[in-house]
GROMACS .gro file of C-alpha atoms in nm:
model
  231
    1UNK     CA    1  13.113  12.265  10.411
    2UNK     CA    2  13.330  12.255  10.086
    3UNK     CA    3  13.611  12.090  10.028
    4UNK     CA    4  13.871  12.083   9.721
    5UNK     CA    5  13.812  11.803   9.471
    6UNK     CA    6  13.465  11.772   9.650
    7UNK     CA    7  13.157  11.740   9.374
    8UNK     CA    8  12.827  11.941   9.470
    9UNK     CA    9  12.561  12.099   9.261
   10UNK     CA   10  12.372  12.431   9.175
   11UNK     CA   11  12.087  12.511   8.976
   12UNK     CA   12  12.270  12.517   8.699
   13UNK     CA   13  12.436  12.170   8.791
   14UNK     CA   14  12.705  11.970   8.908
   15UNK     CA   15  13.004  12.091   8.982
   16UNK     CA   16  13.399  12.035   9.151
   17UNK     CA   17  13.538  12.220   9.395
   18UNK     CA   18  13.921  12.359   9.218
   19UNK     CA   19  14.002  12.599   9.474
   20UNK     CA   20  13.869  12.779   9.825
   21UNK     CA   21  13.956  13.135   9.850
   22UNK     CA   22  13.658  13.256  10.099
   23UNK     CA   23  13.452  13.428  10.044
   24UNK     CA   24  13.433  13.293   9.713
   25UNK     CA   25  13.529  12.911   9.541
   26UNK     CA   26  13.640  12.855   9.207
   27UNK     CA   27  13.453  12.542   9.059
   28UNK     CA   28  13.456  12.368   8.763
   29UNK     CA   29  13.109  12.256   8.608
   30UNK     CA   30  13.104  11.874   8.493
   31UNK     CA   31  12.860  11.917   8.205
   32UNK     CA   32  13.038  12.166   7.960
   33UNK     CA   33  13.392  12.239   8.172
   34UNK     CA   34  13.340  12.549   8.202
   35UNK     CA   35  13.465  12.740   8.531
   36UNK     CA   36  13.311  12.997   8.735
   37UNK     CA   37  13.371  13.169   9.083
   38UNK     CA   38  13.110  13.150   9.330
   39UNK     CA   39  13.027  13.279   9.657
   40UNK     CA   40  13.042  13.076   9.910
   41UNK     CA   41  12.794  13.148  10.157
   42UNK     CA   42  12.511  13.180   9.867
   43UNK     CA   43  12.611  12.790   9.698
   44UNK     CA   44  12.588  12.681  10.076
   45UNK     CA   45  12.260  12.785  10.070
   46UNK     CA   46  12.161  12.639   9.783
   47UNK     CA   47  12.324  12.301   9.806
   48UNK     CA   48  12.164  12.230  10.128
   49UNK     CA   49  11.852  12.302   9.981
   50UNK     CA   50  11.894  12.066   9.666
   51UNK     CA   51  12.067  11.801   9.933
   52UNK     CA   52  11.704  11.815  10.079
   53UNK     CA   53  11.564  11.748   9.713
   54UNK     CA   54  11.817  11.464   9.670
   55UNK     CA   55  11.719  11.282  10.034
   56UNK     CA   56  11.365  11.301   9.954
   57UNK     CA   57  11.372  11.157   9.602
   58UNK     CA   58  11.632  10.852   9.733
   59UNK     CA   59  11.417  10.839  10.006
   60UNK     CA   60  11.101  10.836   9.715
   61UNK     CA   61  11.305  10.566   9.488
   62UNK     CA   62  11.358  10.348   9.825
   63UNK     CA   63  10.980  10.333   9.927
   64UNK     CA   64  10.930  10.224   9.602
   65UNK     CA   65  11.175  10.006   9.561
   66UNK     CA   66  11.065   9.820   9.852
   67UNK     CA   67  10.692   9.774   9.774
   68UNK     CA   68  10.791   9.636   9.479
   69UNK     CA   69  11.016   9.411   9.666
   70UNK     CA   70  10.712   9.341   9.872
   71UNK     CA   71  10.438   9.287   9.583
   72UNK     CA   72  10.725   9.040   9.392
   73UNK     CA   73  10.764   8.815   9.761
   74UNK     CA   74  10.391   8.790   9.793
   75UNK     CA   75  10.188   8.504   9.799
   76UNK     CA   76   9.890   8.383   9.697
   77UNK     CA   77   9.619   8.168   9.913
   78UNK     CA   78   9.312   8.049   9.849
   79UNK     CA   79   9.119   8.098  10.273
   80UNK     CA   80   8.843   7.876  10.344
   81UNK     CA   81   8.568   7.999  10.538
   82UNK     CA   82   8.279   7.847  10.668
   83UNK     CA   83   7.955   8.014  10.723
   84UNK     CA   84   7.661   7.825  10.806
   85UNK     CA   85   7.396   8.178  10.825
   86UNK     CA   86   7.441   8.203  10.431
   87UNK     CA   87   7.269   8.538  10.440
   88UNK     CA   88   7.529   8.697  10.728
   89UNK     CA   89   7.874   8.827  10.622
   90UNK     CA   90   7.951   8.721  10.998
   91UNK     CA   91   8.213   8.487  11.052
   92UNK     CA   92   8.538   8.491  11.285
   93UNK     CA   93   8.786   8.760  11.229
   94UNK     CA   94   8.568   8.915  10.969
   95UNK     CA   95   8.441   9.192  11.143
   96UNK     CA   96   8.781   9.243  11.259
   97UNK     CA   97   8.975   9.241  10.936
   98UNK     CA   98   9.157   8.917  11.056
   99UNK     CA   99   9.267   8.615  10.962
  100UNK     CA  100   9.383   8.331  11.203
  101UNK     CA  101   9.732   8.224  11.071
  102UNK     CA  102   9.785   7.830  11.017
  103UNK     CA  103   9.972   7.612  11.247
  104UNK     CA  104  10.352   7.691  11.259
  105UNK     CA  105  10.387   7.329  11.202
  106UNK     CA  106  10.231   7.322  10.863
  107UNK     CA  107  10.358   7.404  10.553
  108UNK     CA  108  10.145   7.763  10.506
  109UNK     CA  109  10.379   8.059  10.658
  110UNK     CA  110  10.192   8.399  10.606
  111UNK     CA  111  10.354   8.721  10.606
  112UNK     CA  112  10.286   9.094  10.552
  113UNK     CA  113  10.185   9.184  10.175
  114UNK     CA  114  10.059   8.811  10.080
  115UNK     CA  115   9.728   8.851   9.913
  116UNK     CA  116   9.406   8.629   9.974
  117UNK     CA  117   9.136   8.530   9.841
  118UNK     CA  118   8.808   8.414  10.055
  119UNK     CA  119   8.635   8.098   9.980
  120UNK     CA  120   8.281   7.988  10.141
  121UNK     CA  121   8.217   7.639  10.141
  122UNK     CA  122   7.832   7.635  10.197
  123UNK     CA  123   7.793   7.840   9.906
  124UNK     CA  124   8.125   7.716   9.655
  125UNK     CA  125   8.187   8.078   9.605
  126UNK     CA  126   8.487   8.313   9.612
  127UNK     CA  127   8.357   8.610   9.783
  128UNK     CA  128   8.600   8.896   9.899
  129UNK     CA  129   8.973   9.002   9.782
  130UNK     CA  130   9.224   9.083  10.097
  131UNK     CA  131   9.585   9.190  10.132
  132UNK     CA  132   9.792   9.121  10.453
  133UNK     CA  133   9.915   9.484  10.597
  134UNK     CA  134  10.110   9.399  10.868
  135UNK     CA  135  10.289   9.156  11.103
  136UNK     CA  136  10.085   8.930  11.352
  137UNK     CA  137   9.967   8.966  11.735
  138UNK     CA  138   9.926   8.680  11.959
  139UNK     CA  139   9.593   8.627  12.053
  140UNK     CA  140   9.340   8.395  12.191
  141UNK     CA  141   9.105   8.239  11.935
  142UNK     CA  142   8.830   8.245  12.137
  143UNK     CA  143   8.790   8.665  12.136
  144UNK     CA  144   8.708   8.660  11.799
  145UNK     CA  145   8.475   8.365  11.808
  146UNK     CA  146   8.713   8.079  11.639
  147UNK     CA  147   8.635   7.749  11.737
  148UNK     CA  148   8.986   7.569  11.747
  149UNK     CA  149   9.167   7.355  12.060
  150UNK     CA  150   9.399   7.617  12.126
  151UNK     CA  151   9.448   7.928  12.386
  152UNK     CA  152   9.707   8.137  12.172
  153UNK     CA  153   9.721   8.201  11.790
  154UNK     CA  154   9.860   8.440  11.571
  155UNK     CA  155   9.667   8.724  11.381
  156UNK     CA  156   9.759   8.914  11.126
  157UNK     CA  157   9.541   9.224  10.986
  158UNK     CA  158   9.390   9.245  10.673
  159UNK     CA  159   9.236   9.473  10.441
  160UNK     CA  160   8.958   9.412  10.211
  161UNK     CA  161   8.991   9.521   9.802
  162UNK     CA  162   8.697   9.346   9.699
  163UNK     CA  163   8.424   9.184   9.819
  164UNK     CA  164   8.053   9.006   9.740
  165UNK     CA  165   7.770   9.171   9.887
  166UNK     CA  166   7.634   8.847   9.981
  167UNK     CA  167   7.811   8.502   9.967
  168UNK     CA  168   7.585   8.359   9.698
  169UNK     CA  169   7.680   8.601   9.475
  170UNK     CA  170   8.021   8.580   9.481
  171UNK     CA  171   8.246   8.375   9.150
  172UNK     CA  172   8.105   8.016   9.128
  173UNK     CA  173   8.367   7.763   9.168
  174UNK     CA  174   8.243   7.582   8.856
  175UNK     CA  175   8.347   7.954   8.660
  176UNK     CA  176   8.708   7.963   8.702
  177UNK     CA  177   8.881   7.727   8.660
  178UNK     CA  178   9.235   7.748   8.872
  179UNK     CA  179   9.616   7.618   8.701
  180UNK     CA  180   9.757   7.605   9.001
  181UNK     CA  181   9.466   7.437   9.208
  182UNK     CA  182   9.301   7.236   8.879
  183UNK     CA  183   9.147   6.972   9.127
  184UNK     CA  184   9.041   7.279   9.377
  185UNK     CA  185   8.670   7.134   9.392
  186UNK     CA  186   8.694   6.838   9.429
  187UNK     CA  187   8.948   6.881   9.713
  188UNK     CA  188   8.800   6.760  10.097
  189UNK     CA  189   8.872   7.144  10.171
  190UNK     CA  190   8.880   7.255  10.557
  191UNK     CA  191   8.719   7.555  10.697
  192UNK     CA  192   9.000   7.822  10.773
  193UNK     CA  193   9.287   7.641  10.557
  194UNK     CA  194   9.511   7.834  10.310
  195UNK     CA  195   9.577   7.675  10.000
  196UNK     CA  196   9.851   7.845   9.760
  197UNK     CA  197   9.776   7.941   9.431
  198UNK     CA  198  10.019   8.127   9.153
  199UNK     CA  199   9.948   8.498   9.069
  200UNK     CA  200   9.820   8.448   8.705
  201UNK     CA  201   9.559   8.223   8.953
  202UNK     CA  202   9.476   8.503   9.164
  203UNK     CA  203   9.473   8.774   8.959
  204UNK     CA  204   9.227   8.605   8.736
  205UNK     CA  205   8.992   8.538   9.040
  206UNK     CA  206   9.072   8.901   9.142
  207UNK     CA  207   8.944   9.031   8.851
  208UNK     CA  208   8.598   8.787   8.884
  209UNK     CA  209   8.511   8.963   9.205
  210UNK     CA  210   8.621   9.292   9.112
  211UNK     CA  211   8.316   9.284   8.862
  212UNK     CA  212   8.091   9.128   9.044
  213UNK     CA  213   8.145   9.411   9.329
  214UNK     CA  214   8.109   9.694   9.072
  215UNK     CA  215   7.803   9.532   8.884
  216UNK     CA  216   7.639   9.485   9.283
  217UNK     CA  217   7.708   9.912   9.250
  218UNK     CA  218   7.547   9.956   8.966
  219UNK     CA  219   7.223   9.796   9.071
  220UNK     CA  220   7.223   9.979   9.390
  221UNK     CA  221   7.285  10.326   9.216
  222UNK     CA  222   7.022  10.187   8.945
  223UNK     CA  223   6.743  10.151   9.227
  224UNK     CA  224   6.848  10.481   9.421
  225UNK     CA  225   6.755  10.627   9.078
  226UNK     CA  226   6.472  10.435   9.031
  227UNK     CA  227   6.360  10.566   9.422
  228UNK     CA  228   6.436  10.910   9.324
  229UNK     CA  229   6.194  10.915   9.012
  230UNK     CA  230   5.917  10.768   9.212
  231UNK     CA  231   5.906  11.058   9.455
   0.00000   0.00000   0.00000
């Protein structure tokens, strides 16, 4: 396992390998220079077990590495939705936790980690908050009720972070208003079109339904209360 000139590391840190004379080493620590022998069978032992401890926090420094990666190559989209039953959270791919991707001919290319936010256009409201978890399935349209002239789409899962109890009381389009999209309502929008918007966009519309959603939990905690003392 050791080897002359080779670097490894105790508990009391790192150290080089000067010479094997089994069953002991003599090492040289890189810290203070000092030089000790050591048995060999007992710092095999122990360097495995802090190899382990190295694996695992590269392995720690990598995950995180790459979800930063993924949060910095994210986009942002505004998804139209169109639900004519204002009262019913019901429209395709919803129940699911889908959402249909556009038309490899367009412009819009979605991948894993892009974050969305859901737009109603009966009611002009941004409703729900959604990130993109993973990569698409082929599918046809018509299992999930869409209404488009096509037999095969793509899919790609979402999950929901935020969302209106009811579409009506989601953010009002006329309270935001958007840097990226400044002309957003006056815009001919399309039911289950994407529209990209910057993060500083997002984040601020984020934040709108983020409240809304905790003030809807406060009134429903405020009438279980309210329930409770009438009994």
């Amino acid at each position: 396992m050791f080897e002359v000139n080779g670097t490894y590391a105790n508990r009391k840190g790192e150290y080089t390998v000067l010479e094997i004379n089994p069953p002991k080493m003599r090492v040289r620590y890189t810290e203070d220079g000092s030089e000790a022998e050591l048995k060999i069978e007992l710092q095999a032992r122990i360097w495995e077990n802090i190899a382990v401890e190295y694996e695992a926090r590269a392995a720690s420094r990598s995950a995180r590495a790459a979800k930063r990666s993924a949060v910095a190559a994210a986009n942002h989209y505004i998804k139209v939705i169109s639900v004519p039953a204002m009262d019913e959270m019901n429209f395709p791919g919803w129940p699911e936790r889908i959402v249909m991707a556009p038309p490899e001919d367009g412009e819009i290319t979605l991948q894993s980690g892009d974050r969305l936010i859901f737009y109603a256009l009966e009611t002009q409201t941004f409703f729900a908050v959604a990130t993109i978890t993973g990569e698409s399935k082929s599918a046809n349209p018509k299992e999930f009720f869409f209404t488009v002239p096509a037999d095969k789409a793509e899919f790609f899962p979402i999950d929901i972070d935020a969302v209106s109890s009811k579409l009506d009381k989601g953010a009002d389009i006329d309270s935001v208003e958007l840097e990226s999209q400044p002309r957003f309502k006056r815009l001919r929008l399309e039911a289950e079109a994407f529209y990209p918007i910057n993060e500083d966009d997002f984040e601020l519309l984020a934040e709108a339904l983020t409240e809304v959603a905790e003030e809807e939990e406060d009134e429903e905690d405020d009438e279980d209360d309210f329930e409770e003392d009438d009994e």
